[in-house]
PDB file of C-alpha atoms in Angstrom:
ATOM      1  CA  MET A   1      71.862  -6.677  69.746  1.00  0.00           C
ATOM      2  CA  THR A   2      69.338  -5.428  67.082  1.00  0.00           C
ATOM      3  CA  THR A   3      70.135  -2.462  64.575  1.00  0.00           C
ATOM      4  CA  SER A   4      67.991   0.318  63.228  1.00  0.00           C
ATOM      5  CA  ALA A   5      68.732   2.549  60.356  1.00  0.00           C
ATOM      6  CA  VAL A   6      67.445   5.980  60.381  1.00  0.00           C
ATOM      7  CA  ILE A   7      67.548   7.948  57.036  1.00  0.00           C
ATOM      8  CA  LEU A   8      67.134  11.789  57.471  1.00  0.00           C
ATOM      9  CA  ALA A   9      65.056  12.894  54.221  1.00  0.00           C
ATOM     10  CA  ALA A  10      63.292  15.814  55.299  1.00  0.00           C
ATOM     11  CA  GLY A  11      65.627  18.418  53.797  1.00  0.00           C
ATOM     12  CA  CYS A  12      64.148  20.880  51.353  1.00  0.00           C
ATOM     13  CA  GLY A  13      67.482  21.126  49.175  1.00  0.00           C
ATOM     14  CA  SER A  14      67.554  24.950  48.627  1.00  0.00           C
ATOM     15  CA  ARG A  15      71.125  25.212  47.892  1.00  0.00           C
ATOM     16  CA  LEU A  16      70.625  22.637  45.480  1.00  0.00           C
ATOM     17  CA  GLY A  17      68.115  24.715  43.617  1.00  0.00           C
ATOM     18  CA  ALA A  18      65.901  21.424  43.356  1.00  0.00           C
ATOM     19  CA  GLY A  19      62.541  23.155  43.797  1.00  0.00           C
ATOM     20  CA  ALA A  20      61.416  20.310  45.874  1.00  0.00           C
ATOM     21  CA  SER A  21      62.875  17.727  48.590  1.00  0.00           C
ATOM     22  CA  LYS A  22      66.153  16.775  47.856  1.00  0.00           C
ATOM     23  CA  ALA A  23      65.238  13.076  48.403  1.00  0.00           C
ATOM     24  CA  PHE A  24      63.566  13.114  45.156  1.00  0.00           C
ATOM     25  CA  VAL A  25      66.260  14.486  43.057  1.00  0.00           C
ATOM     26  CA  PRO A  26      67.186  12.066  40.292  1.00  0.00           C
ATOM     27  CA  ILE A  27      70.495  10.488  40.105  1.00  0.00           C
ATOM     28  CA  GLY A  28      70.520   8.439  36.940  1.00  0.00           C
ATOM     29  CA  THR A  29      67.063   6.650  36.759  1.00  0.00           C
ATOM     30  CA  GLN A  30      66.433   6.855  40.569  1.00  0.00           C
ATOM     31  CA  PRO A  31      65.630   9.354  43.141  1.00  0.00           C
ATOM     32  CA  MET A  32      68.347  10.038  45.651  1.00  0.00           C
ATOM     33  CA  ILE A  33      66.435   8.447  48.320  1.00  0.00           C
ATOM     34  CA  CYS A  34      66.365   5.190  46.665  1.00  0.00           C
ATOM     35  CA  TYR A  35      70.059   4.814  46.765  1.00  0.00           C
ATOM     36  CA  CYS A  36      70.135   5.325  50.556  1.00  0.00           C
ATOM     37  CA  VAL A  37      67.340   2.826  51.180  1.00  0.00           C
ATOM     38  CA  LYS A  38      69.038   0.144  49.162  1.00  0.00           C
ATOM     39  CA  ALA A  39      72.402   0.781  50.854  1.00  0.00           C
ATOM     40  CA  PHE A  40      70.936  -0.281  54.231  1.00  0.00           C
ATOM     41  CA  SER A  41      67.860  -2.583  53.273  1.00  0.00           C
ATOM     42  CA  ARG A  42      70.250  -5.015  51.435  1.00  0.00           C
ATOM     43  CA  LEU A  43      72.411  -5.671  54.555  1.00  0.00           C
ATOM     44  CA  SER A  44      71.375  -8.420  57.259  1.00  0.00           C
ATOM     45  CA  GLU A  45      72.625  -6.710  59.965  1.00  0.00           C
ATOM     46  CA  ILE A  46      69.698  -3.881  59.586  1.00  0.00           C
ATOM     47  CA  ASP A  47      66.838  -5.191  61.282  1.00  0.00           C
ATOM     48  CA  ASP A  48      64.780  -1.958  61.218  1.00  0.00           C
ATOM     49  CA  LEU A  49      64.599   0.904  58.858  1.00  0.00           C
ATOM     50  CA  VAL A  50      63.005   4.210  59.401  1.00  0.00           C
ATOM     51  CA  VAL A  51      62.757   7.154  56.855  1.00  0.00           C
ATOM     52  CA  VAL A  52      62.194  10.436  58.281  1.00  0.00           C
ATOM     53  CA  VAL A  53      60.086  12.645  55.646  1.00  0.00           C
ATOM     54  CA  ARG A  54      58.592  16.085  55.607  1.00  0.00           C
ATOM     55  CA  LYS A  55      54.759  16.071  56.145  1.00  0.00           C
ATOM     56  CA  GLU A  56      54.117  17.324  52.890  1.00  0.00           C
ATOM     57  CA  ASP A  57      56.138  14.745  51.101  1.00  0.00           C
ATOM     58  CA  MET A  58      54.854  11.621  53.030  1.00  0.00           C
ATOM     59  CA  ASP A  59      52.319  10.420  49.921  1.00  0.00           C
ATOM     60  CA  ARG A  60      54.999  11.052  47.257  1.00  0.00           C
ATOM     61  CA  MET A  61      57.483   9.227  49.462  1.00  0.00           C
ATOM     62  CA  ARG A  62      55.244   6.171  49.884  1.00  0.00           C
ATOM     63  CA  GLN A  63      54.951   5.927  45.955  1.00  0.00           C
ATOM     64  CA  VAL A  64      58.440   6.346  45.390  1.00  0.00           C
ATOM     65  CA  LEU A  65      59.708   3.619  48.037  1.00  0.00           C
ATOM     66  CA  GLN A  66      56.502   1.399  47.479  1.00  0.00           C
ATOM     67  CA  PRO A  67      58.726  -1.377  46.194  1.00  0.00           C
ATOM     68  CA  ALA A  68      60.434  -1.454  49.722  1.00  0.00           C
ATOM     69  CA  ALA A  69      57.407  -0.921  51.725  1.00  0.00           C
ATOM     70  CA  ASP A  70      57.529  -3.899  53.833  1.00  0.00           C
ATOM     71  CA  GLN A  71      60.992  -3.098  54.893  1.00  0.00           C
ATOM     72  CA  LEU A  72      60.630   0.478  56.232  1.00  0.00           C
ATOM     73  CA  ARG A  73      58.544   2.928  57.915  1.00  0.00           C
ATOM     74  CA  LEU A  74      58.143   6.708  57.356  1.00  0.00           C
ATOM     75  CA  VAL A  75      58.267   9.175  59.979  1.00  0.00           C
ATOM     76  CA  GLU A  76      57.349  12.725  60.089  1.00  0.00           C
ATOM     77  CA  GLY A  77      60.256  14.962  60.558  1.00  0.00           C
ATOM     78  CA  GLY A  78      60.580  18.355  62.386  1.00  0.00           C
ATOM     79  CA  LYS A  79      61.605  22.001  61.734  1.00  0.00           C
ATOM     80  CA  THR A  80      65.335  21.216  62.444  1.00  0.00           C
ATOM     81  CA  ARG A  81      67.881  18.459  61.755  1.00  0.00           C
ATOM     82  CA  ARG A  82      67.927  17.722  65.261  1.00  0.00           C
ATOM     83  CA  ASP A  83      63.909  17.391  65.440  1.00  0.00           C
ATOM     84  CA  SER A  84      64.165  15.018  62.444  1.00  0.00           C
ATOM     85  CA  ALA A  85      66.793  12.963  64.036  1.00  0.00           C
ATOM     86  CA  LEU A  86      64.929  12.937  67.414  1.00  0.00           C
ATOM     87  CA  ALA A  87      61.703  11.694  65.658  1.00  0.00           C
ATOM     88  CA  GLY A  88      63.651   9.001  63.816  1.00  0.00           C
ATOM     89  CA  VAL A  89      65.630   7.814  66.858  1.00  0.00           C
ATOM     90  CA  ARG A  90      62.242   7.715  68.894  1.00  0.00           C
ATOM     91  CA  ALA A  91      60.665   5.447  66.456  1.00  0.00           C
ATOM     92  CA  ALA A  92      63.662   3.270  66.056  1.00  0.00           C
ATOM     93  CA  LYS A  93      63.304  -0.102  67.686  1.00  0.00           C
ATOM     94  CA  GLY A  94      67.037  -1.314  67.606  1.00  0.00           C
ATOM     95  CA  ASP A  95      69.545  -1.581  70.578  1.00  0.00           C
ATOM     96  CA  LEU A  96      71.700   0.173  68.193  1.00  0.00           C
ATOM     97  CA  VAL A  97      71.022   2.995  65.740  1.00  0.00           C
ATOM     98  CA  LEU A  98      72.789   4.398  62.592  1.00  0.00           C
ATOM     99  CA  VAL A  99      71.563   7.731  61.367  1.00  0.00           C
ATOM    100  CA  HIS A 100      72.243   8.615  57.801  1.00  0.00           C
ATOM    101  CA  ASP A 101      71.930  11.777  56.080  1.00  0.00           C
ATOM    102  CA  GLY A 102      69.460  11.066  53.010  1.00  0.00           C
ATOM    103  CA  ALA A 103      71.876  13.479  50.908  1.00  0.00           C
ATOM    104  CA  ARG A 104      74.491  11.006  50.993  1.00  0.00           C
ATOM    105  CA  PRO A 105      73.424   8.313  48.432  1.00  0.00           C
ATOM    106  CA  PHE A 106      76.424   6.076  48.279  1.00  0.00           C
ATOM    107  CA  PRO A 107      77.360   4.435  51.870  1.00  0.00           C
ATOM    108  CA  SER A 108      78.968   1.230  51.056  1.00  0.00           C
ATOM    109  CA  PRO A 109      78.323  -1.876  52.807  1.00  0.00           C
ATOM    110  CA  SER A 110      81.867  -2.032  54.239  1.00  0.00           C
ATOM    111  CA  LEU A 111      81.451   1.521  55.654  1.00  0.00           C
ATOM    112  CA  ILE A 112      78.295   0.706  57.382  1.00  0.00           C
ATOM    113  CA  ARG A 113      79.686  -2.283  59.002  1.00  0.00           C
ATOM    114  CA  ARG A 114      82.682  -0.527  60.041  1.00  0.00           C
ATOM    115  CA  VAL A 115      80.596   2.044  61.727  1.00  0.00           C
ATOM    116  CA  LEU A 116      78.180  -0.550  63.151  1.00  0.00           C
ATOM    117  CA  ALA A 117      81.200  -2.508  64.635  1.00  0.00           C
ATOM    118  CA  ALA A 118      82.581   0.467  66.422  1.00  0.00           C
ATOM    119  CA  ALA A 119      79.205   1.381  67.907  1.00  0.00           C
ATOM    120  CA  GLN A 120      78.662  -1.868  69.259  1.00  0.00           C
ATOM    121  CA  ARG A 121      82.276  -1.793  70.711  1.00  0.00           C
ATOM    122  CA  ASP A 122      82.241   1.919  71.999  1.00  0.00           C
ATOM    123  CA  GLY A 123      78.768   3.080  72.210  1.00  0.00           C
ATOM    124  CA  ALA A 124      79.152   5.753  69.577  1.00  0.00           C
ATOM    125  CA  ALA A 125      81.224   6.243  66.214  1.00  0.00           C
ATOM    126  CA  ILE A 126      81.198   8.374  63.153  1.00  0.00           C
ATOM    127  CA  PRO A 127      83.180   7.835  59.986  1.00  0.00           C
ATOM    128  CA  VAL A 128      85.782  10.620  59.208  1.00  0.00           C
ATOM    129  CA  LEU A 129      88.258  11.706  56.483  1.00  0.00           C
ATOM    130  CA  PRO A 130      91.157  13.773  56.794  1.00  0.00           C
ATOM    131  CA  ILE A 131      91.587  17.366  55.498  1.00  0.00           C
ATOM    132  CA  THR A 132      94.109  17.377  52.932  1.00  0.00           C
ATOM    133  CA  ASP A 133      93.590  21.310  51.620  1.00  0.00           C
ATOM    134  CA  LEU A 134      95.636  23.997  52.813  1.00  0.00           C
ATOM    135  CA  LEU A 135      93.420  25.984  55.365  1.00  0.00           C
ATOM    136  CA  HIS A 136      93.727  29.813  55.781  1.00  0.00           C
ATOM    137  CA  ARG A 137      92.003  32.056  58.072  1.00  0.00           C
ATOM    138  CA  ALA A 138      89.598  34.742  56.336  1.00  0.00           C
ATOM    139  CA  ASP A 139      89.053  37.869  57.795  1.00  0.00           C
ATOM    140  CA  GLY A 140      85.359  38.102  56.603  1.00  0.00           C
ATOM    141  CA  ALA A 141      85.899  41.122  54.226  1.00  0.00           C
ATOM    142  CA  GLY A 142      87.298  38.947  51.050  1.00  0.00           C
ATOM    143  CA  HIS A 143      91.032  38.632  52.679  1.00  0.00           C
ATOM    144  CA  ILE A 144      93.037  35.842  54.215  1.00  0.00           C
ATOM    145  CA  ASN A 145      94.802  37.024  57.118  1.00  0.00           C
ATOM    146  CA  GLY A 146      97.054  33.826  57.779  1.00  0.00           C
ATOM    147  CA  GLU A 147      97.407  30.221  57.520  1.00  0.00           C
ATOM    148  CA  ALA A 148      95.229  28.188  59.917  1.00  0.00           C
ATOM    149  CA  ASP A 149      96.957  26.703  62.917  1.00  0.00           C
ATOM    150  CA  VAL A 150      99.121  23.827  61.616  1.00  0.00           C
ATOM    151  CA  SER A 151      98.839  21.949  64.831  1.00  0.00           C
ATOM    152  CA  ALA A 152      95.138  22.172  64.724  1.00  0.00           C
ATOM    153  CA  HIS A 153      94.792  21.386  61.215  1.00  0.00           C
ATOM    154  CA  ALA A 154      96.404  18.253  61.832  1.00  0.00           C
ATOM    155  CA  LEU A 155      93.674  17.343  64.318  1.00  0.00           C
ATOM    156  CA  LEU A 156      90.831  18.205  62.232  1.00  0.00           C
ATOM    157  CA  VAL A 157      88.687  15.639  60.376  1.00  0.00           C
ATOM    158  CA  ARG A 158      85.624  15.783  57.890  1.00  0.00           C
ATOM    159  CA  ALA A 159      82.843  14.005  59.567  1.00  0.00           C
ATOM    160  CA  GLN A 160      80.449  11.700  57.642  1.00  0.00           C
ATOM    161  CA  THR A 161      77.343   9.617  58.204  1.00  0.00           C
ATOM    162  CA  PRO A 162      75.979   7.046  58.840  1.00  0.00           C
ATOM    163  CA  GLN A 163      76.830   7.762  62.660  1.00  0.00           C
ATOM    164  CA  GLY A 164      76.249   4.935  64.960  1.00  0.00           C
ATOM    165  CA  PHE A 165      75.141   4.986  68.527  1.00  0.00           C
ATOM    166  CA  LYS A 166      73.671   3.002  71.218  1.00  0.00           C
ATOM    167  CA  ARG A 167      69.939   4.020  71.023  1.00  0.00           C
ATOM    168  CA  THR A 168      69.434   5.018  74.571  1.00  0.00           C
ATOM    169  CA  LEU A 169      72.615   7.348  74.376  1.00  0.00           C
ATOM    170  CA  LEU A 170      71.603   9.092  71.392  1.00  0.00           C
ATOM    171  CA  LEU A 171      68.075   9.501  72.623  1.00  0.00           C
ATOM    172  CA  GLU A 172      69.084  11.054  75.655  1.00  0.00           C
ATOM    173  CA  SER A 173      71.779  13.402  73.954  1.00  0.00           C
ATOM    174  CA  LEU A 174      69.107  14.418  71.193  1.00  0.00           C
ATOM    175  CA  GLU A 175      66.480  15.363  74.056  1.00  0.00           C
ATOM    176  CA  ALA A 176      69.067  17.496  75.725  1.00  0.00           C
ATOM    177  CA  ALA A 177      70.548  19.167  72.777  1.00  0.00           C
ATOM    178  CA  PRO A 178      69.718  22.713  71.431  1.00  0.00           C
ATOM    179  CA  PRO A 179      67.713  22.868  68.343  1.00  0.00           C
ATOM    180  CA  GLY A 180      70.444  24.062  66.228  1.00  0.00           C
ATOM    181  CA  VAL A 181      73.038  21.277  66.835  1.00  0.00           C
ATOM    182  CA  ARG A 182      74.344  20.194  63.556  1.00  0.00           C
ATOM    183  CA  ASP A 183      74.999  16.266  63.948  1.00  0.00           C
ATOM    184  CA  ASP A 184      74.278  13.413  66.203  1.00  0.00           C
ATOM    185  CA  ALA A 185      77.889  12.971  67.351  1.00  0.00           C
ATOM    186  CA  THR A 186      78.078  16.540  68.745  1.00  0.00           C
ATOM    187  CA  ALA A 187      74.937  16.015  70.544  1.00  0.00           C
ATOM    188  CA  VAL A 188      76.510  13.091  72.247  1.00  0.00           C
ATOM    189  CA  LEU A 189      79.984  14.977  72.836  1.00  0.00           C
ATOM    190  CA  GLN A 190      77.702  17.875  74.391  1.00  0.00           C
ATOM    191  CA  SER A 191      76.268  15.370  76.872  1.00  0.00           C
ATOM    192  CA  GLY A 192      79.630  14.273  77.989  1.00  0.00           C
ATOM    193  CA  GLY A 193      79.856  11.211  75.971  1.00  0.00           C
ATOM    194  CA  GLY A 194      82.578  10.058  73.805  1.00  0.00           C
ATOM    195  CA  VAL A 195      82.707   9.217  70.079  1.00  0.00           C
ATOM    196  CA  ALA A 196      85.201   6.792  68.234  1.00  0.00           C
ATOM    197  CA  THR A 197      86.115   7.265  64.694  1.00  0.00           C
ATOM    198  CA  VAL A 198      86.421   4.928  61.520  1.00  0.00           C
ATOM    199  CA  PRO A 199      87.998   5.646  57.888  1.00  0.00           C
ATOM    200  CA  GLY A 200      85.158   7.215  55.935  1.00  0.00           C
ATOM    201  CA  GLU A 201      85.222   7.056  52.084  1.00  0.00           C
ATOM    202  CA  GLU A 202      85.548   9.659  49.333  1.00  0.00           C
ATOM    203  CA  THR A 203      82.661   8.167  47.462  1.00  0.00           C
ATOM    204  CA  ASN A 204      80.475   8.826  50.317  1.00  0.00           C
ATOM    205  CA  ILE A 205      79.672  12.326  49.050  1.00  0.00           C
ATOM    206  CA  LYS A 206      77.098  14.499  50.360  1.00  0.00           C
ATOM    207  CA  ILE A 207      74.915  16.329  47.592  1.00  0.00           C
ATOM    208  CA  THR A 208      74.614  19.786  48.541  1.00  0.00           C
ATOM    209  CA  TYR A 209      75.172  21.864  45.243  1.00  0.00           C
ATOM    210  CA  PRO A 210      74.304  21.229  41.544  1.00  0.00           C
ATOM    211  CA  SER A 211      77.881  20.403  40.686  1.00  0.00           C
ATOM    212  CA  ASP A 212      77.786  17.619  43.175  1.00  0.00           C
ATOM    213  CA  LEU A 213      75.141  15.738  41.073  1.00  0.00           C
ATOM    214  CA  SER A 214      77.633  15.450  38.124  1.00  0.00           C
ATOM    215  CA  LEU A 215      79.926  13.410  40.405  1.00  0.00           C
ATOM    216  CA  ALA A 216      77.194  11.367  41.724  1.00  0.00           C
ATOM    217  CA  GLU A 217      76.120  10.423  38.290  1.00  0.00           C
ATOM    218  CA  ALA A 218      79.755   9.191  37.564  1.00  0.00           C
ATOM    219  CA  ILE A 219      79.746   7.188  40.974  1.00  0.00           C
ATOM    220  CA  ALA A 220      76.331   5.835  40.523  1.00  0.00           C
ATOM    221  CA  ALA A 221      77.378   4.667  36.999  1.00  0.00           C
ATOM    222  CA  HIS A 222      79.953   2.323  38.598  1.00  0.00           C
ATOM    223  CA  LEU A 223      77.811   0.771  41.186  1.00  0.00           C
TER     224      LEU A 223
END
């Protein structure tokens, strides 16, 4: 079985206040996208690497990723996350595909391999972490009105990427999914498929707000 990695790097980063695509925001001495590309390109299990980019960022992305140009292909993204994922999966050549959020710069080799092994076994798999904070219900007016259902809380998890799938399964699921579907696992579930879980990692953070960059700098310093 061959494996493709699809990195979604078409986000604008409005909440980050970057003023440009999030992929180009520096962490230490490198743009964020470089950490993602290195995470996958260094693994022998990855046969094919696709980076999904906004049309207006194509030229800059080629320059930034020029040292790895022979290891990857750039694909134009769409208006929604689902559209960008679909473009990447359509371009992928592998029997299995790992879809990764370009705003998560630090997936470890062991995490990627866990997801890949589970996807090979079960057809679909995602990394997850438990929710450790106490959850309350909010009334929308600035008040809480009770603790969230404890029984439900025990079953909730935080989803991460990369998310791994048999390519044909994910392709069919994304093609059938509504534009607003929030991740690939949800698309598979909505199409009637099952999704396995593997342990995620606390260092596999998603860069969303400016405060996240300080933590990212600390993680990068120990790589």
